[in-house]
Every structure is written in structure tokens, then in C-alpha cells.
Amino acid sequence: MKIFLDTANIEHIRHGVRLGVVTGVTTNPSIVSREGKIDYQKLVQKICSIVPGPVSTEVLSQDVQGMVAEAREIAKWAQNIVVKIPASLEGVEATSVLAGENIKVNFTLCFTLNQALLGAAAGATFVSPFVGRLDDIGEDGMEVVADIVEYLDYYQLPAQVIAASIRHPQHCLTAAKIGAHIATVPYEVLLQMIRHPLTDIGIERFRNDWKKIMAREELL
Ligand code: G3P
């Protein structure tokens, strides 16, 4: 499973890339707004220059023509750009037009297998089920991801599944076990993925034992 960062924060993205594990980035208008007063296009282009893989950014229009026009412009910003199109009826049509022009689409705000199937059938490169938001309303977000992974594979639809709206490391673990192609994670969750108290205790114990050996050698 590939790891993408779900952020527009340049320092966090640089760190993720330095770690050698972050191969893509996803943003949305809420995420971008957290970066304060910025030039949207410049920020996205900067992210595209740092990240080796796909960088998703979202259209704001809701009608087909508007989404397609916006996406065509956004697609010119960088070679690794992916346009996020919402899982509405208009979004399906826009995805179909854009896929026909070889513009990569991340079919976003997916909450059901039906939505993902339509996005994938329309030619989306990625489909993004929002796990945390489903959990928030008492549904099982990961069950939806598992269904999407299973049936895109069964019907040989090439879209890759991005487990999105990830809230904690357990989500990453489950996404990996059920075969999601990608998990897009907030920076804090990326940091949590590596942490374990026994690792910290182990490192400390090894250091202390080594110091004992050094002290003994000094006495000899
Ligand atoms: O990738 C989708 C994500 O940004 C949504 O996350 O936490 O707002 O549900 P959240």
C-alpha cells in the first residue's frame, strides 16, 4: 500500500518525502484553507515539485462544464497533477470527458460502492472513499473500502482505491489488510504509524546496556 499525505503543508510534505515513504499528496479546499493566505496555484505547483508522484487538487464548480473547464486549467499546472472531481452525477459526466482527454481524475467524496463503481466506469484513475466521515455517522467506512477494492478487482476496473479521511493508525492498518492501493494520511497519523512504546523502551535499554559495557572497559 502506498502512502500519500493528506495536507497542503509544505514542511510536512518535505518531511514525508525525506522519510522516503510519501509518494503522493491529496488536498481539498478545506486543507488548502488551513495554510492561510496563499496563492493557490503557486502552492499546488510547489507541492508538485516536491512530491515524486500524484498530487490531487479539487475543482470548485458543481456543473459539468465548469468542472471540465477548471480541470483543464488545473491539469496544465504540473505534469503530476490529478484533478479531484466529486462523486455527483455531474462529476461522473465530467470524469468521463476528462478521462477521454487523458486528464487524471481522483473521484472524491465517495461514500458507497455504487459511487465508486460509476467513477471507475467513467474512467477515474483514483476513487477515494472517505472512511472517517462514514465512521462519524455510525457506518463502517472500512467495509465500504473493502467492497470497493474487491469489486473493482472483480470487474477488472483499473481505478486505484485511495482510503481517505483517515483519522488514526488503526485505519491505516485495516486499509493495508484489505488491499487498498493507497492510504492518504494526515501528517500526525504518519508520525503515529511508526511510534510504539516498546520500541522506545528497547532503544533506551540497549543504550543503557552499552553504556555499562563502556564503563566496564574503562575500569580495565
Ligand atoms: O482525503 C480526504 C480528507 O481530506 C477528508 O478528511 O478528516 O476532513 O474527513 P476529513
mmCIF file of C-alpha atoms and ligand atoms in Angstrom:
data_model
loop_
_atom_site.group_PDB
_atom_site.id
_atom_site.type_symbol
_atom_site.label_atom_id
_atom_site.label_comp_id
_atom_site.label_asym_id
_atom_site.label_seq_id
_atom_site.Cartn_x
_atom_site.Cartn_y
_atom_site.Cartn_z
ATOM 1 C CA MET A 1 0.000 0.000 0.000
ATOM 2 C CA LYS A 2 1.334 3.404 -0.963
ATOM 3 C CA ILE A 3 1.276 6.291 1.494
ATOM 4 C CA PHE A 4 0.094 9.721 0.407
ATOM 5 C CA LEU A 5 -0.044 12.760 2.687
ATOM 6 C CA ASP A 6 -3.414 14.466 3.088
ATOM 7 C CA THR A 7 -2.131 18.003 3.574
ATOM 8 C CA ALA A 8 -1.003 21.168 1.820
ATOM 9 C CA ASN A 9 1.642 21.982 4.438
ATOM 10 C CA ILE A 10 4.993 22.292 2.665
ATOM 11 C CA GLU A 11 7.156 21.433 5.683
ATOM 12 C CA HIS A 12 5.141 18.317 6.433
ATOM 13 C CA ILE A 13 5.288 17.254 2.788
ATOM 14 C CA ARG A 14 9.047 17.832 2.634
ATOM 15 C CA HIS A 15 9.493 15.702 5.773
ATOM 16 C CA GLY A 16 7.311 12.880 4.404
ATOM 17 C CA VAL A 17 9.287 12.833 1.156
ATOM 18 C CA ARG A 18 12.603 12.912 3.075
ATOM 19 C CA LEU A 19 11.462 9.864 5.012
ATOM 20 C CA GLY A 20 11.205 8.134 1.648
ATOM 21 C CA VAL A 21 7.680 6.841 2.255
ATOM 22 C CA VAL A 22 5.383 9.560 0.929
ATOM 23 C CA THR A 23 4.853 9.205 -2.806
ATOM 24 C CA GLY A 24 1.811 11.420 -3.334
ATOM 25 C CA VAL A 25 -0.327 14.170 -1.838
ATOM 26 C CA THR A 26 -4.041 14.859 -1.672
ATOM 27 C CA THR A 27 -5.567 18.239 -0.923
ATOM 28 C CA ASN A 28 -9.038 19.685 -0.825
ATOM 29 C CA PRO A 29 -10.327 23.246 -0.313
ATOM 30 C CA SER A 30 -10.545 22.784 3.487
ATOM 31 C CA ILE A 31 -6.960 21.527 3.664
ATOM 32 C CA VAL A 32 -5.657 24.371 1.495
ATOM 33 C CA SER A 33 -7.552 26.954 3.584
ATOM 34 C CA ARG A 34 -5.580 25.810 6.672
ATOM 35 C CA GLU A 35 -2.398 27.217 5.087
ATOM 36 C CA GLY A 36 -3.692 30.800 5.473
ATOM 37 C CA LYS A 37 -3.497 33.459 2.805
ATOM 38 C CA ILE A 38 -1.728 31.797 -0.123
ATOM 39 C CA ASP A 39 -1.613 31.791 -3.910
ATOM 40 C CA TYR A 40 -3.492 28.552 -4.565
ATOM 41 C CA GLN A 41 -1.900 27.733 -7.912
ATOM 42 C CA LYS A 42 1.621 28.517 -6.694
ATOM 43 C CA LEU A 43 1.156 26.390 -3.575
ATOM 44 C CA VAL A 44 -0.058 23.394 -5.579
ATOM 45 C CA GLN A 45 2.771 23.791 -8.093
ATOM 46 C CA LYS A 46 5.279 23.911 -5.239
ATOM 47 C CA ILE A 47 3.817 20.692 -3.807
ATOM 48 C CA CYS A 48 4.039 19.104 -7.267
ATOM 49 C CA SER A 49 7.735 19.992 -7.468
ATOM 50 C CA ILE A 50 8.481 18.338 -4.102
ATOM 51 C CA VAL A 51 6.456 15.146 -4.440
ATOM 52 C CA PRO A 52 7.550 12.399 -6.845
ATOM 53 C CA GLY A 53 4.023 11.100 -7.519
ATOM 54 C CA PRO A 54 0.433 12.259 -7.971
ATOM 55 C CA VAL A 55 -0.837 15.465 -6.332
ATOM 56 C CA SER A 56 -4.620 15.766 -6.160
ATOM 57 C CA THR A 57 -6.360 19.100 -6.052
ATOM 58 C CA GLU A 58 -10.059 19.767 -6.212
ATOM 59 C CA VAL A 59 -12.356 21.702 -8.572
ATOM 60 C CA LEU A 60 -14.878 24.069 -7.018
ATOM 61 C CA SER A 61 -17.512 24.153 -9.790
ATOM 62 C CA GLN A 62 -20.524 21.904 -9.487
ATOM 63 C CA ASP A 63 -21.799 21.827 -13.069
ATOM 64 C CA VAL A 64 -20.230 19.647 -15.777
ATOM 65 C CA GLN A 65 -18.956 22.469 -17.973
ATOM 66 C CA GLY A 66 -17.487 24.362 -15.042
ATOM 67 C CA MET A 67 -15.746 21.277 -13.618
ATOM 68 C CA VAL A 68 -14.301 20.340 -17.001
ATOM 69 C CA ALA A 69 -13.079 23.873 -17.698
ATOM 70 C CA GLU A 70 -11.477 24.147 -14.244
ATOM 71 C CA ALA A 71 -9.904 20.703 -14.539
ATOM 72 C CA ARG A 72 -8.393 21.522 -17.947
ATOM 73 C CA GLU A 73 -6.708 24.577 -16.440
ATOM 74 C CA ILE A 74 -5.523 22.747 -13.319
ATOM 75 C CA ALA A 75 -4.129 19.927 -15.481
ATOM 76 C CA LYS A 76 -1.703 22.429 -17.047
ATOM 77 C CA TRP A 77 -0.172 23.346 -13.674
ATOM 78 C CA ALA A 78 2.167 20.341 -13.432
ATOM 79 C CA GLN A 79 2.861 17.007 -15.009
ATOM 80 C CA ASN A 80 1.960 15.038 -11.835
ATOM 81 C CA ILE A 81 -1.328 16.815 -11.137
ATOM 82 C CA VAL A 82 -4.562 14.884 -10.559
ATOM 83 C CA VAL A 83 -7.927 16.659 -10.541
ATOM 84 C CA LYS A 84 -10.371 15.826 -7.774
ATOM 85 C CA ILE A 85 -13.944 15.599 -9.028
ATOM 86 C CA PRO A 86 -16.797 14.986 -6.550
ATOM 87 C CA ALA A 87 -18.958 11.862 -6.761
ATOM 88 C CA SER A 88 -22.069 13.624 -8.067
ATOM 89 C CA LEU A 89 -23.967 12.853 -11.276
ATOM 90 C CA GLU A 90 -22.285 15.902 -12.846
ATOM 91 C CA GLY A 91 -18.989 14.571 -11.530
ATOM 92 C CA VAL A 92 -19.465 11.262 -13.368
ATOM 93 C CA GLU A 93 -20.017 13.080 -16.663
ATOM 94 C CA ALA A 94 -17.084 15.432 -16.076
ATOM 95 C CA THR A 95 -14.868 12.437 -15.209
ATOM 96 C CA SER A 96 -15.838 10.746 -18.429
ATOM 97 C CA VAL A 97 -14.959 13.849 -20.510
ATOM 98 C CA LEU A 98 -11.655 14.363 -18.678
ATOM 99 C CA ALA A 99 -10.641 10.703 -18.898
ATOM 100 C CA GLY A 100 -11.213 10.957 -22.650
ATOM 101 C CA GLU A 101 -8.647 13.767 -22.676
ATOM 102 C CA ASN A 102 -6.164 11.748 -20.571
ATOM 103 C CA ILE A 103 -6.590 14.078 -17.605
ATOM 104 C CA LYS A 104 -6.205 12.065 -14.403
ATOM 105 C CA VAL A 105 -9.208 12.199 -12.078
ATOM 106 C CA ASN A 106 -9.441 11.388 -8.382
ATOM 107 C CA PHE A 107 -13.163 10.654 -7.896
ATOM 108 C CA THR A 108 -13.631 12.053 -4.424
ATOM 109 C CA LEU A 109 -16.240 12.253 -1.663
ATOM 110 C CA CYS A 110 -17.165 8.593 -2.322
ATOM 111 C CA PHE A 111 -19.320 7.043 0.378
ATOM 112 C CA THR A 112 -20.726 3.967 -1.388
ATOM 113 C CA LEU A 113 -19.642 1.139 -3.674
ATOM 114 C CA ASN A 114 -22.132 2.412 -6.272
ATOM 115 C CA GLN A 115 -20.457 5.806 -6.423
ATOM 116 C CA ALA A 116 -17.017 4.213 -6.754
ATOM 117 C CA LEU A 117 -18.220 1.841 -9.494
ATOM 118 C CA LEU A 118 -19.616 4.753 -11.519
ATOM 119 C CA GLY A 119 -16.451 6.834 -11.052
ATOM 120 C CA ALA A 120 -14.278 3.906 -12.093
ATOM 121 C CA ALA A 121 -16.519 3.095 -15.058
ATOM 122 C CA ALA A 122 -16.304 6.742 -16.164
ATOM 123 C CA GLY A 123 -12.517 6.402 -16.274
ATOM 124 C CA ALA A 124 -11.287 7.838 -12.969
ATOM 125 C CA THR A 125 -7.656 6.981 -12.182
ATOM 126 C CA PHE A 126 -8.375 7.004 -8.432
ATOM 127 C CA VAL A 127 -11.514 6.623 -6.313
ATOM 128 C CA SER A 128 -11.488 7.994 -2.779
ATOM 129 C CA PRO A 129 -13.845 6.536 -0.168
ATOM 130 C CA PHE A 130 -13.973 8.785 2.933
ATOM 131 C CA VAL A 131 -13.575 6.387 5.835
ATOM 132 C CA GLY A 132 -13.623 8.716 8.855
ATOM 133 C CA ARG A 133 -16.697 10.613 7.737
ATOM 134 C CA LEU A 134 -18.623 7.345 7.367
ATOM 135 C CA ASP A 135 -17.475 6.222 10.828
ATOM 136 C CA ASP A 136 -18.608 9.627 12.143
ATOM 137 C CA ILE A 137 -22.217 8.863 11.196
ATOM 138 C CA GLY A 138 -22.161 5.337 12.625
ATOM 139 C CA GLU A 139 -21.378 3.468 9.403
ATOM 140 C CA ASP A 140 -18.362 1.248 8.775
ATOM 141 C CA GLY A 141 -16.047 3.213 6.474
ATOM 142 C CA MET A 142 -13.551 0.389 6.057
ATOM 143 C CA GLU A 143 -16.289 -2.040 4.998
ATOM 144 C CA VAL A 144 -17.045 0.308 2.094
ATOM 145 C CA VAL A 145 -13.346 0.450 1.193
ATOM 146 C CA ALA A 146 -13.140 -3.352 1.313
ATOM 147 C CA ASP A 147 -16.156 -3.684 -1.008
ATOM 148 C CA ILE A 148 -14.704 -1.181 -3.463
ATOM 149 C CA VAL A 149 -11.314 -2.936 -3.514
ATOM 150 C CA GLU A 150 -12.998 -6.315 -4.047
ATOM 151 C CA TYR A 151 -15.386 -5.317 -6.811
ATOM 152 C CA LEU A 152 -13.076 -3.050 -8.816
ATOM 153 C CA ASP A 153 -10.741 -6.022 -8.888
ATOM 154 C CA TYR A 154 -13.542 -8.485 -9.739
ATOM 155 C CA TYR A 155 -14.713 -6.363 -12.683
ATOM 156 C CA GLN A 156 -11.134 -5.537 -13.686
ATOM 157 C CA LEU A 157 -11.675 -1.788 -13.431
ATOM 158 C CA PRO A 158 -8.219 -0.208 -13.282
ATOM 159 C CA ALA A 159 -9.020 2.636 -10.841
ATOM 160 C CA GLN A 160 -6.858 2.620 -7.697
ATOM 161 C CA VAL A 161 -8.548 2.898 -4.323
ATOM 162 C CA ILE A 162 -7.372 5.678 -2.006
ATOM 163 C CA ALA A 163 -8.545 5.146 1.576
ATOM 164 C CA ALA A 164 -9.193 8.778 2.552
ATOM 165 C CA SER A 165 -10.468 10.679 5.574
ATOM 166 C CA ILE A 166 -8.072 8.591 7.666
ATOM 167 C CA ARG A 167 -8.184 9.562 11.323
ATOM 168 C CA HIS A 168 -5.842 7.182 13.185
ATOM 169 C CA PRO A 169 -3.215 4.441 12.669
ATOM 170 C CA GLN A 170 -5.807 1.661 13.011
ATOM 171 C CA HIS A 171 -7.398 2.960 9.808
ATOM 172 C CA CYS A 172 -4.027 2.571 8.023
ATOM 173 C CA LEU A 173 -3.637 -0.961 9.332
ATOM 174 C CA THR A 174 -7.081 -2.015 8.137
ATOM 175 C CA ALA A 175 -6.638 -0.261 4.779
ATOM 176 C CA ALA A 176 -3.431 -2.251 4.236
ATOM 177 C CA LYS A 177 -5.043 -5.554 5.268
ATOM 178 C CA ILE A 178 -7.989 -5.175 2.919
ATOM 179 C CA GLY A 179 -5.783 -4.258 -0.016
ATOM 180 C CA ALA A 180 -6.389 -0.533 -0.522
ATOM 181 C CA HIS A 181 -3.841 0.612 -3.100
ATOM 182 C CA ILE A 182 -3.171 3.845 -1.225
ATOM 183 C CA ALA A 183 -3.902 5.409 2.159
ATOM 184 C CA THR A 184 -3.810 9.196 2.258
ATOM 185 C CA VAL A 185 -2.985 10.146 5.807
ATOM 186 C CA PRO A 186 -2.758 13.357 7.824
ATOM 187 C CA TYR A 187 0.829 14.186 8.896
ATOM 188 C CA GLU A 188 0.056 13.409 12.574
ATOM 189 C CA VAL A 189 -1.153 9.930 11.629
ATOM 190 C CA LEU A 190 2.012 9.323 9.598
ATOM 191 C CA LEU A 191 4.038 10.083 12.745
ATOM 192 C CA GLN A 192 1.797 7.856 14.863
ATOM 193 C CA MET A 193 2.264 4.926 12.439
ATOM 194 C CA ILE A 194 5.904 4.444 13.492
ATOM 195 C CA ARG A 195 5.524 5.002 17.222
ATOM 196 C CA HIS A 196 5.466 2.152 19.722
ATOM 197 C CA PRO A 197 6.365 2.404 23.425
ATOM 198 C CA LEU A 198 8.216 -0.938 23.347
ATOM 199 C CA THR A 199 10.459 0.401 20.581
ATOM 200 C CA ASP A 200 11.315 3.440 22.731
ATOM 201 C CA ILE A 201 11.918 1.247 25.790
ATOM 202 C CA GLY A 202 14.037 -1.144 23.680
ATOM 203 C CA ILE A 203 16.226 1.672 22.306
ATOM 204 C CA GLU A 204 16.740 3.064 25.813
ATOM 205 C CA ARG A 205 17.605 -0.370 27.256
ATOM 206 C CA PHE A 206 20.164 -1.080 24.519
ATOM 207 C CA ARG A 207 21.769 2.327 25.108
ATOM 208 C CA ASN A 208 21.988 1.749 28.867
ATOM 209 C CA ASP A 209 23.433 -1.754 28.486
ATOM 210 C CA TRP A 210 26.009 -0.444 26.026
ATOM 211 C CA LYS A 211 26.995 2.302 28.481
ATOM 212 C CA LYS A 212 27.556 -0.424 31.110
ATOM 213 C CA ILE A 213 29.962 -2.241 28.772
ATOM 214 C CA MET A 214 31.834 1.004 28.065
ATOM 215 C CA ALA A 215 32.084 1.758 31.824
ATOM 216 C CA ARG A 216 33.455 -1.740 32.495
ATOM 217 C CA GLU A 217 36.107 -1.340 29.768
ATOM 218 C CA GLU A 218 37.199 1.950 31.304
ATOM 219 C CA LEU A 219 37.787 0.149 34.624
ATOM 220 C CA LEU A 220 40.056 -2.467 32.999
HETATM 221 O O1 G3P B 1 -8.735 12.972 1.850
HETATM 222 C C1 G3P B 1 -9.966 13.373 2.359
HETATM 223 C C2 G3P B 1 -9.826 14.084 3.632
HETATM 224 O O2 G3P B 1 -9.109 15.263 3.467
HETATM 225 C C3 G3P B 1 -11.067 14.312 4.406
HETATM 226 O O3 G3P B 1 -10.703 14.138 5.699
HETATM 227 O O4 G3P B 1 -10.853 14.351 8.105
HETATM 228 O O5 G3P B 1 -11.962 16.057 6.624
HETATM 229 O O6 G3P B 1 -12.894 13.758 6.815
HETATM 230 P P1 G3P B 1 -11.656 14.602 6.884
#
